[in-house]
Structures are given as C-alpha cells and as structure tokens.
Amino acid sequence: MLSDDSKLLPNAWLNDGFGDCRTTTVGAQQGSFTTCATLVFALIGTQTRMKFVSDANVQKALGMITDLCGFISLAATLYGYYTDCYLAIKRQQTIDDEDYRAEVYLGPGYFCYLVCLFGAFMRALFHWLTPLAPRPDENGKMIYHGSGCAFGIPKNLIDALDENGDGKISCSELTKLSSAYDRYRQQKNTERRLSTVSISETITEEPKASLAGNAA
C-alpha cells in the first residue's frame, strides 16, 4: 500500500525488498504443486491400510516414510516463505524523498498449506501408531505385527457382548447392543413421563378433595 496511489513502486524497492521473496516463491512453485498432487496418493494409501486383507509392511513403511518426508519438506518451504516473504520485506522505506509504506500479510493459501502440514504430521503419526492387521499364528491366535499400539478389549466386556461365544465382538453384536440401548433409553423416557403425569394428577386431585371436604 503506497502513501501516494498515483506513483508506482520504484524498481529499487522491488529489487531490494522483494528479491528474496521472489526467489523463494518461484522455487516453491513446483513443490507446492507436488504437495497437492501427492495428497491423492496419500489418501489412497490411508484407505488401503483400513482393510485387513490389503494392510502390509510395505504399506505401513510407505505411509510412515513418505508422509514424514512430506511434512519436513513442506515445513521447510512454509518457514522459508514466512521469513523471506513476510518478515524480510520492509514495511516502510524512503526513496527520492518519498515515503512508501507496504502492508504485508499472509493470504488464505498459506493457511491452507498449514492445514496440509498438520494433516501430513497426523498421517505419519497414525501410520506409526496403527499396527498391522492381526494375522493368525501357528496356533490360530490372532497376533499383531510391526510397531504401533494394539489396545485389547477387557475380558468382562467381551463376555458381556459376545453372544455366540467365539471370543470376538462382531459388528452385528455391536448393532444389537446399540438397539438394546435405544430400547432401554426409550423405556426410561416413557417411565419418566408416566411418573411426571401421575405426580401432576396427584397434585390436581388434592385441591379437589379439599374443596369437597369444605363443601360437606
């Protein structure tokens, strides 16, 4: 933003104040496009790991390594853009006895890339935390492979929800649990409404009995 709108920015200010920003921006063009394009493959890899039959060591390794490298490279690019195009630009300068003032701010595209940066970090983190799909060992026991966290279900919860006795909780059993809970909640709501109605009727009958006694 200039102090006098009728004047153009002098070349001296453009070269001295915006030279580093121009170089950084031009250098980040290809990386910005690559970041957007590779997000499609990152989402495909995430969906692949959601299926037990397709989850494998190579999928976990690719998710961890590529997303981590993407996070580091995008973080370096955003940091360079912040320092060269936001902090380094002079807000005020006097050239040929003319005062020039510039208003510098980060646009919405920068914050969109910050969201992409956060997503890359979370994908790399959860690729590491999520273990591979369980595979049966020689005894038929389902075990987890690779690094990550595997949270077991408490035995008392399995005993309460496992209807067929196979030691597992299926989706149908969870659906039955949800339906039973809905019926229980509806029953409690009905009992609460009936209790409220009976109390209101009792309160209404007491004045009637009092009036009848006074009339007698």
XYZ file of N, CA and C in Angstrom:
648
model
N 0.865 -1.184 0.000
C 0.000 0.000 0.000
C 0.900 1.233 0.000
N 0.735 2.095 -0.971
C 1.599 3.250 -1.131
C 1.009 4.463 -0.436
N 1.918 5.391 -0.078
C 1.454 6.646 0.500
C 0.777 7.520 -0.549
N 1.171 7.369 -1.820
C 0.564 8.118 -2.913
C 0.193 7.113 -3.997
N -1.107 6.908 -4.228
C -1.550 5.890 -5.174
C -1.204 6.225 -6.617
N -0.878 7.479 -6.894
C -0.566 7.870 -8.268
C 0.844 7.461 -8.671
N 1.649 7.028 -7.736
C 3.025 6.649 -8.012
C 3.144 5.130 -7.996
N 4.035 4.628 -8.826
C 4.311 3.203 -8.871
C 5.455 2.876 -7.930
N 5.521 1.614 -7.565
C 6.632 1.193 -6.720
C 7.944 1.350 -7.475
N 8.940 1.946 -6.879
C 10.234 2.095 -7.554
C 10.926 0.747 -7.692
N 11.692 0.613 -8.758
C 12.397 -0.645 -9.002
C 13.415 -0.949 -7.912
N 13.967 0.089 -7.313
C 14.949 -0.140 -6.247
C 14.320 -0.888 -5.083
N 13.109 -0.524 -4.732
C 12.432 -1.208 -3.622
C 12.021 -2.626 -4.023
N 11.578 -2.775 -5.271
C 11.191 -4.104 -5.735
C 12.379 -5.058 -5.739
N 13.538 -4.566 -6.156
C 14.715 -5.429 -6.229
C 15.306 -5.703 -4.851
N 15.369 -4.660 -4.019
C 15.990 -4.823 -2.707
C 15.050 -5.479 -1.699
N 13.792 -5.064 -1.693
C 12.873 -5.548 -0.672
C 12.156 -6.828 -1.007
N 11.993 -7.127 -2.308
C 11.213 -8.290 -2.709
C 12.039 -9.323 -3.473
N 13.339 -9.109 -3.565
C 14.172 -10.042 -4.322
C 14.195 -11.432 -3.719
N 14.427 -11.529 -2.410
C 14.460 -12.840 -1.755
C 13.098 -13.523 -1.800
N 12.042 -12.741 -1.658
C 10.696 -13.319 -1.698
C 10.395 -13.880 -3.082
N 10.813 -13.165 -4.130
C 10.583 -13.644 -5.484
C 11.318 -14.959 -5.719
N 12.560 -15.029 -5.282
C 13.333 -16.256 -5.468
C 12.710 -17.427 -4.718
N 12.294 -17.189 -3.482
C 11.679 -18.255 -2.684
C 10.358 -18.712 -3.281
N 9.556 -17.773 -3.756
C 8.252 -18.119 -4.317
C 8.390 -18.916 -5.603
N 9.290 -18.496 -6.477
C 9.498 -19.228 -7.730
C 10.038 -20.628 -7.446
N 10.930 -20.736 -6.473
C 11.472 -22.049 -6.143
C 10.464 -22.986 -5.511
N 9.430 -22.424 -4.880
C 8.429 -23.261 -4.206
C 7.257 -23.630 -5.098
N 7.237 -23.145 -6.332
C 6.095 -23.432 -7.203
C 5.950 -24.924 -7.480
N 7.026 -25.564 -7.882
C 6.954 -26.987 -8.198
C 6.644 -27.808 -6.958
N 7.244 -27.427 -5.828
C 6.970 -28.157 -4.598
C 5.531 -28.021 -4.140
N 4.938 -26.849 -4.362
C 3.539 -26.650 -3.983
C 2.618 -27.527 -4.816
N 2.884 -27.610 -6.113
C 2.067 -28.475 -6.972
C 2.257 -29.942 -6.604
N 3.497 -30.327 -6.320
C 3.753 -31.720 -5.944
C 3.045 -32.075 -4.648
N 3.013 -31.141 -3.710
C 2.317 -31.398 -2.443
C 0.841 -31.668 -2.671
N 0.209 -30.873 -3.513
C -1.222 -31.073 -3.787
C -1.467 -32.379 -4.527
N -0.588 -32.719 -5.480
C -0.794 -33.932 -6.271
C -0.578 -35.194 -5.444
N 0.422 -35.178 -4.580
C 0.721 -36.379 -3.797
C -0.282 -36.616 -2.675
N -1.107 -35.628 -2.350
C -2.135 -35.853 -1.335
C -3.120 -36.926 -1.778
N -3.350 -37.035 -3.088
C -4.258 -38.072 -3.597
C -3.704 -39.455 -3.281
N -2.412 -39.661 -3.533
C -1.806 -40.961 -3.257
C -1.710 -41.224 -1.755
N -1.538 -40.167 -0.971
C -1.511 -40.348 0.483
C -2.861 -40.830 0.994
N -3.941 -40.283 0.457
C -5.274 -40.729 0.867
C -5.547 -42.152 0.402
N -5.056 -42.517 -0.791
C -5.226 -43.890 -1.267
C -4.491 -44.862 -0.354
N -3.273 -44.510 0.057
C -2.535 -45.368 0.984
C -3.221 -45.501 2.326
N -3.830 -44.417 2.796
C -4.565 -44.484 4.063
C -5.770 -45.397 3.948
N -6.498 -45.318 2.839
C -7.643 -46.198 2.638
C -7.216 -47.652 2.494
N -6.050 -47.878 1.894
C -5.561 -49.249 1.751
C -5.295 -49.878 3.104
N -4.766 -49.122 4.026
C -4.469 -49.663 5.353
C -5.723 -49.894 6.185
N -6.848 -49.363 5.765
C -8.092 -49.584 6.502
C -8.626 -51.000 6.325
N -8.168 -51.717 5.308
C -8.646 -53.069 5.027
C -7.637 -54.092 5.540
N -8.121 -55.079 6.261
C -7.233 -56.093 6.815
C -6.501 -56.862 5.720
N -7.184 -57.157 4.621
C -6.584 -58.015 3.593
C -5.470 -57.298 2.836
N -5.510 -55.970 2.766
C -4.514 -55.235 1.986
C -3.446 -54.567 2.843
N -3.607 -54.559 4.155
C -2.609 -53.939 5.025
C -1.366 -54.812 5.073
N -0.217 -54.214 4.862
C 1.038 -54.970 4.823
C 2.166 -54.079 5.324
N 3.344 -54.717 5.488
C 4.512 -53.978 5.977
C 4.884 -52.831 5.039
N 4.803 -53.103 3.722
C 5.213 -52.079 2.769
C 4.266 -50.879 2.819
N 2.979 -51.119 3.044
C 2.035 -50.010 3.147
C 2.319 -49.157 4.374
N 2.635 -49.810 5.479
C 2.958 -49.074 6.706
C 4.242 -48.271 6.528
N 5.267 -48.897 5.924
C 6.542 -48.207 5.724
C 6.388 -47.018 4.777
N 5.650 -47.224 3.685
C 5.440 -46.120 2.745
C 4.697 -44.968 3.404
N 3.681 -45.299 4.193
C 2.934 -44.246 4.870
C 3.790 -43.471 5.849
N 4.629 -44.177 6.609
C 5.463 -43.508 7.600
C 6.528 -42.634 6.943
N 7.235 -43.195 5.954
C 8.389 -42.502 5.381
C 7.953 -41.344 4.488
N 7.027 -41.615 3.573
C 6.635 -40.567 2.625
C 5.931 -39.402 3.318
N 5.043 -39.705 4.253
C 4.349 -38.614 4.947
C 5.300 -37.823 5.838
N 6.279 -38.500 6.434
C 7.263 -37.784 7.247
C 8.131 -36.877 6.379
N 8.568 -37.389 5.227
C 9.361 -36.554 4.316
C 8.535 -35.387 3.786
N 7.261 -35.653 3.475
C 6.393 -34.572 3.022
C 6.186 -33.515 4.084
N 6.061 -33.947 5.330
C 5.904 -32.989 6.430
C 7.145 -32.117 6.582
N 8.318 -32.721 6.520
C 9.560 -31.963 6.699
C 9.767 -30.974 5.550
N 9.573 -31.440 4.305
C 9.793 -30.553 3.154
C 8.784 -29.408 3.120
N 7.515 -29.700 3.426
C 6.509 -28.636 3.430
C 6.753 -27.653 4.569
N 7.189 -28.157 5.724
C 7.501 -27.264 6.841
C 8.662 -26.334 6.484
N 9.689 -26.872 5.814
C 10.821 -26.036 5.408
C 10.389 -24.979 4.391
N 9.518 -25.367 3.460
C 9.040 -24.410 2.455
C 8.222 -23.288 3.088
N 7.313 -23.657 3.985
C 6.482 -22.640 4.635
C 7.318 -21.724 5.530
N 8.322 -22.299 6.176
C 9.188 -21.467 7.019
C 9.994 -20.486 6.163
N 10.524 -20.958 5.032
C 11.266 -20.071 4.148
C 10.399 -18.972 3.574
N 9.168 -19.319 3.220
C 8.248 -18.301 2.709
C 7.901 -17.286 3.797
N 7.746 -17.753 5.023
C 7.408 -16.846 6.125
C 8.544 -15.866 6.407
N 9.772 -16.356 6.385
C 10.911 -15.488 6.698
C 11.258 -14.550 5.542
N 11.199 -15.057 4.295
C 11.627 -14.260 3.141
C 10.526 -13.360 2.588
N 9.269 -13.759 2.759
C 8.170 -13.001 2.152
C 7.283 -12.303 3.169
N 7.503 -12.535 4.438
C 6.684 -11.852 5.442
C 7.533 -11.028 6.404
N 8.594 -11.632 6.920
C 9.430 -10.924 7.889
C 10.459 -10.017 7.222
N 11.005 -10.455 6.070
C 12.131 -9.729 5.476
C 11.711 -8.490 4.693
N 10.460 -8.415 4.282
C 10.030 -7.260 3.486
C 9.938 -6.023 4.378
N 10.535 -4.937 3.911
C 10.493 -3.688 4.669
C 9.112 -3.053 4.540
N 8.549 -2.714 5.680
C 7.217 -2.109 5.674
C 7.241 -0.636 5.273
N 8.337 0.033 5.512
C 8.414 1.464 5.230
C 9.807 1.791 4.717
N 9.864 2.614 3.684
C 11.142 2.983 3.095
C 11.004 4.340 2.408
N 12.082 5.121 2.445
C 12.108 6.446 1.818
C 13.029 6.401 0.610
N 12.483 6.692 -0.558
C 13.246 6.684 -1.802
C 12.941 7.986 -2.539
N 14.009 8.715 -2.864
C 13.868 10.004 -3.573
C 12.927 10.941 -2.828
N 13.151 11.012 -1.524
C 12.366 11.890 -0.644
C 10.875 11.549 -0.629
N 10.542 10.349 -1.013
C 9.156 9.887 -0.974
C 9.054 8.730 0.024
N 8.057 8.809 0.879
C 7.827 7.749 1.862
C 6.871 6.704 1.285
N 7.305 5.467 1.360
C 6.489 4.352 0.875
C 6.221 3.400 2.034
N 4.996 2.987 2.144
C 4.592 2.037 3.185
C 3.919 0.828 2.536
N 4.266 -0.328 3.002
C 3.714 -1.577 2.461
C 2.965 -2.325 3.557
N 1.836 -2.858 3.204
C 1.056 -3.697 4.121
C 1.272 -5.155 3.719
N 1.918 -5.901 4.565
C 2.292 -7.287 4.268
C 1.475 -8.220 5.158
N 0.851 -9.199 4.563
C 0.068 -10.173 5.338
C 0.098 -11.518 4.610
N -0.175 -12.561 5.344
C -0.224 -13.911 4.791
C -1.630 -14.188 4.275
N -1.714 -14.655 3.044
C -3.006 -14.899 2.419
C -3.618 -16.223 2.839
N -4.840 -16.505 2.370
C -5.513 -17.755 2.745
C -4.806 -19.002 2.241
N -4.083 -18.885 1.114
C -3.358 -20.049 0.616
C -2.308 -20.546 1.594
N -1.656 -19.620 2.295
C -0.639 -20.016 3.272
C -1.263 -20.823 4.403
N -2.413 -20.393 4.862
C -3.065 -21.105 5.958
C -3.634 -22.444 5.487
N -4.016 -22.532 4.219
C -4.440 -23.831 3.680
C -3.280 -24.815 3.676
N -2.086 -24.332 3.350
C -0.918 -25.210 3.394
C -0.546 -25.580 4.830
N -0.857 -24.716 5.780
C -0.657 -25.090 7.182
C -1.564 -26.253 7.568
N -2.779 -26.261 7.038
C -3.680 -27.397 7.275
C -3.102 -28.667 6.659
N -2.554 -28.548 5.442
C -1.903 -29.703 4.812
C -0.711 -30.175 5.634
N 0.023 -29.238 6.214
C 1.167 -29.599 7.055
C 0.715 -30.380 8.281
N -0.345 -29.923 8.914
C -0.884 -30.638 10.070
C -1.382 -32.024 9.670
N -2.030 -32.122 8.508
C -2.507 -33.424 8.046
C -1.371 -34.391 7.766
N -0.276 -33.910 7.180
C 0.872 -34.782 6.917
C 1.476 -35.300 8.214
N 1.567 -34.437 9.215
C 2.101 -34.878 10.508
C 1.202 -35.931 11.145
N -0.114 -35.710 11.107
C -1.038 -36.660 11.716
C -1.037 -37.988 10.970
N -0.941 -37.958 9.650
C -0.891 -39.216 8.894
C 0.358 -40.009 9.236
N 1.507 -39.336 9.274
C 2.738 -40.041 9.627
C 2.670 -40.602 11.042
N 2.095 -39.831 11.965
C 1.989 -40.291 13.350
C 1.084 -41.508 13.465
N -0.080 -41.453 12.832
C -1.023 -42.558 12.964
C -0.609 -43.771 12.146
N 0.152 -43.575 11.074
C 0.717 -44.733 10.378
C 1.666 -45.491 11.310
N 2.407 -44.760 12.117
C 3.315 -45.410 13.059
C 2.550 -46.039 14.219
N 1.543 -45.353 14.730
C 0.810 -45.862 15.885
C -0.084 -47.047 15.540
N -0.608 -47.080 14.326
C -1.535 -48.147 13.946
C -0.757 -49.403 13.584
N -0.952 -50.499 14.297
C -0.232 -51.731 13.961
C -0.787 -52.356 12.695
N -0.060 -53.330 12.186
C -0.559 -54.066 11.035
C -1.777 -54.885 11.428
N -2.538 -55.271 10.434
C -3.723 -56.080 10.693
C -3.308 -57.399 11.342
N -4.052 -57.875 12.330
C -3.671 -59.117 13.015
C -3.706 -60.308 12.070
N -2.743 -61.196 12.255
C -2.652 -62.421 11.466
C -2.611 -63.610 12.422
N -3.220 -64.732 12.054
C -3.187 -65.903 12.938
C -1.812 -66.562 12.932
N -1.355 -66.983 14.110
C -0.100 -67.711 14.195
C -0.361 -69.198 13.985
N 0.655 -70.029 14.269
C 0.507 -71.465 14.035
C -0.545 -72.095 14.928
N -0.848 -71.459 16.051
C -1.883 -71.980 16.952
C -3.262 -71.378 16.695
N -3.365 -70.518 15.692
C -4.641 -69.901 15.387
C -4.925 -68.641 16.171
N -4.001 -68.207 17.022
C -4.211 -66.999 17.806
C -3.890 -65.776 16.963
N -4.759 -64.767 17.022
C -4.563 -63.544 16.257
C -3.532 -62.670 16.969
N -2.466 -62.339 16.287
C -1.408 -61.524 16.867
C -1.150 -60.335 15.944
N -0.602 -59.273 16.539
C -0.277 -58.063 15.798
C 1.207 -58.072 15.453
N 1.540 -57.511 14.296
C 2.922 -57.436 13.848
C 3.307 -55.975 13.654
N 4.607 -55.718 13.729
C 5.093 -54.374 13.479
C 4.942 -53.465 14.684
N 5.510 -52.269 14.562
C 5.426 -51.305 15.650
C 4.043 -50.692 15.691
N 3.714 -50.151 16.838
C 2.426 -49.499 16.979
C 1.743 -49.886 18.268
N 0.539 -49.417 18.427
C -0.237 -49.658 19.634
C -1.394 -50.583 19.310
N -1.584 -51.584 20.125
C -2.708 -52.506 19.983
C -3.440 -52.551 21.315
N -4.646 -52.063 21.322
C -5.425 -51.995 22.552
C -6.375 -53.182 22.605
N -6.226 -53.995 23.633
C -7.103 -55.138 23.802
C -8.401 -54.760 24.494
N -9.450 -55.516 24.186
C -10.748 -55.282 24.812
C -10.794 -56.047 26.129
N -11.232 -55.423 27.216
C -11.316 -56.131 28.502
C -12.170 -57.391 28.393
N -11.751 -58.442 29.131
C -12.432 -59.733 29.035
C -13.874 -59.652 29.514
N -14.131 -58.884 30.572
C -15.511 -58.795 31.059
C -16.423 -58.127 30.036
N -15.870 -57.199 29.241
C -16.671 -56.575 28.193
C -16.938 -57.553 27.054
N -15.935 -58.369 26.723
C -16.140 -59.388 25.691
C -17.190 -60.393 26.135
N -17.110 -60.829 27.397
C -18.092 -61.795 27.906
C -19.504 -61.221 27.880
N -19.629 -59.911 28.097
C -20.959 -59.306 28.127
C -21.537 -59.110 26.729
N -20.692 -58.878 25.737
C -21.179 -58.576 24.394
C -21.105 -59.753 23.438
N -20.282 -60.737 23.748
C -20.100 -61.875 22.842
C -21.261 -62.848 23.004
N -22.164 -62.881 22.036
C -23.328 -63.753 22.127
C -23.051 -65.163 21.630
N -22.255 -65.300 20.575
C -22.015 -66.630 20.013
C -20.833 -67.349 20.648
N -20.136 -66.707 21.578
C -19.066 -67.373 22.304
C -17.798 -67.619 21.525
N -17.542 -66.852 20.448
C -16.319 -67.048 19.667
C -15.158 -66.206 20.169
N -15.371 -65.443 21.246
C -14.302 -64.617 21.794
C -14.075 -63.319 21.056
N -14.968 -62.958 20.147
C -14.836 -61.727 19.371
C -16.140 -60.945 19.444
N -16.036 -59.668 19.182
C -17.212 -58.804 19.125
C -17.404 -58.383 17.672
N -18.465 -58.885 17.063
C -18.731 -58.599 15.659
C -19.559 -57.327 15.522
N -19.688 -56.878 14.274
C -20.491 -55.673 14.016
C -21.960 -55.918 14.331
N -22.442 -57.138 14.047
C -23.842 -57.441 14.345
C -24.109 -57.397 15.844
N -23.147 -57.852 16.639
C -23.320 -57.806 18.093
C -23.299 -56.365 18.604
N -22.460 -55.531 18.006
C -22.462 -54.117 18.377
C -23.767 -53.440 17.963
N -24.306 -53.860 16.809
C -25.594 -53.308 16.372
C -26.707 -53.700 17.328
N -26.684 -54.960 17.778
C -27.688 -55.400 18.749
C -27.556 -54.625 20.058
N -26.307 -54.368 20.469
C -26.093 -53.593 21.688
C -26.657 -52.185 21.541
N -26.428 -51.571 20.381
C -26.950 -50.227 20.156
C -28.477 -50.222 20.155
N -29.072 -51.243 19.534
C -30.540 -51.324 19.509
C -31.098 -51.537 20.910
N -30.433 -52.407 21.693
C -30.891 -52.652 23.061
C -30.777 -51.390 23.912
N -29.722 -50.634 23.695
C -29.566 -49.387 24.452
C -30.651 -48.382 24.071
N -30.987 -48.316 22.774
C -32.055 -47.403 22.346
C -33.391 -47.796 22.970
N -33.673 -49.109 23.004
C -34.924 -49.551 23.623
C -34.935 -49.245 25.115
N -33.790 -49.433 25.772
C -33.700 -49.137 27.202
C -33.914 -47.647 27.465
N -33.343 -46.808 26.618
C -33.497 -45.363 26.795
C -34.942 -44.932 26.554
N -35.574 -45.516 25.533
C -36.980 -45.190 25.287
C -37.868 -45.625 26.441
N -37.564 -46.806 27.004
C -38.346 -47.284 28.143
C -38.192 -46.353 29.339
N -36.975 -45.912 29.605
C -36.748 -44.996 30.720
C -37.452 -43.657 30.491
N -37.432 -43.172 29.256
C -38.121 -41.914 28.967
C -39.626 -42.055 29.158
N -40.167 -43.220 28.755
C -41.604 -43.454 28.947
C -41.955 -43.517 30.421
N -41.135 -44.236 31.204
C -41.383 -44.312 32.643
C -41.285 -42.940 33.295
N -40.360 -42.119 32.838
C -40.207 -40.783 33.409
C -41.427 -39.914 33.094
N -41.928 -40.019 31.860
C -43.120 -39.242 31.506
C -44.345 -39.706 32.286
N -44.508 -41.039 32.441
C -45.640 -41.555 33.207
C -45.554 -41.120 34.658
N -44.333 -41.120 35.208
C -44.158 -40.689 36.589
C -44.511 -39.216 36.747
N -44.144 -38.403 35.768
C -44.472 -36.976 35.823
C -45.977 -36.754 35.736
N -46.655 -37.533 34.874
C -48.106 -37.398 34.730
C -48.825 -37.802 36.005
N -48.372 -38.905 36.638
C -49.021 -39.364 37.874
C -48.837 -38.359 39.003
N -47.670 -37.746 39.072
C -47.435 -36.741 40.112
C -48.333 -35.531 39.892
N -48.458 -35.090 38.632
C -49.315 -33.932 38.348
C -50.779 -34.244 38.638
N -51.216 -35.491 38.360
C -52.597 -35.859 38.669
C -52.835 -35.873 40.171
N -51.845 -36.348 40.939
C -51.979 -36.363 42.396
C -52.089 -34.953 42.950
N -51.288 -34.054 42.411
C -51.336 -32.666 42.872
C -52.682 -32.034 42.523
N -53.239 -32.414 41.368
C -54.532 -31.853 40.960
C -55.677 -32.397 41.804
N -55.593 -33.673 42.193
C -56.668 -34.295 42.972
C -56.716 -33.770 44.402
N -55.574 -33.380 44.963
C -55.559 -32.911 46.357
C -56.406 -31.652 46.552
N -56.338 -30.630 45.701
C -57.239 -29.475 45.876
C -58.704 -29.843 45.714
N -59.002 -30.787 44.809
C -60.391 -31.209 44.631
C -60.934 -31.848 45.906
N -60.121 -32.720 46.540
C -60.563 -33.366 47.781
C -60.747 -32.338 48.887
N -59.886 -31.330 48.920
C -60.011 -30.290 49.942
C -61.284 -29.481 49.752
N -61.613 -29.168 48.498
C -62.838 -28.416 48.226
C -64.082 -29.235 48.563
N -64.019 -30.544 48.256
C -65.162 -31.406 48.569
C -65.372 -31.497 50.068
N -64.285 -31.540 50.852
C -64.411 -31.604 52.309
C -64.992 -30.326 52.871
N -64.594 -29.192 52.326
C -65.123 -27.917 52.810
C -66.612 -27.768 52.480
N -67.008 -28.282 51.307
C -68.413 -28.192 50.921
C -69.286 -29.063 51.805
N -68.750 -30.213 52.212
C -69.523 -31.096 53.093
C -69.651 -30.459 54.462
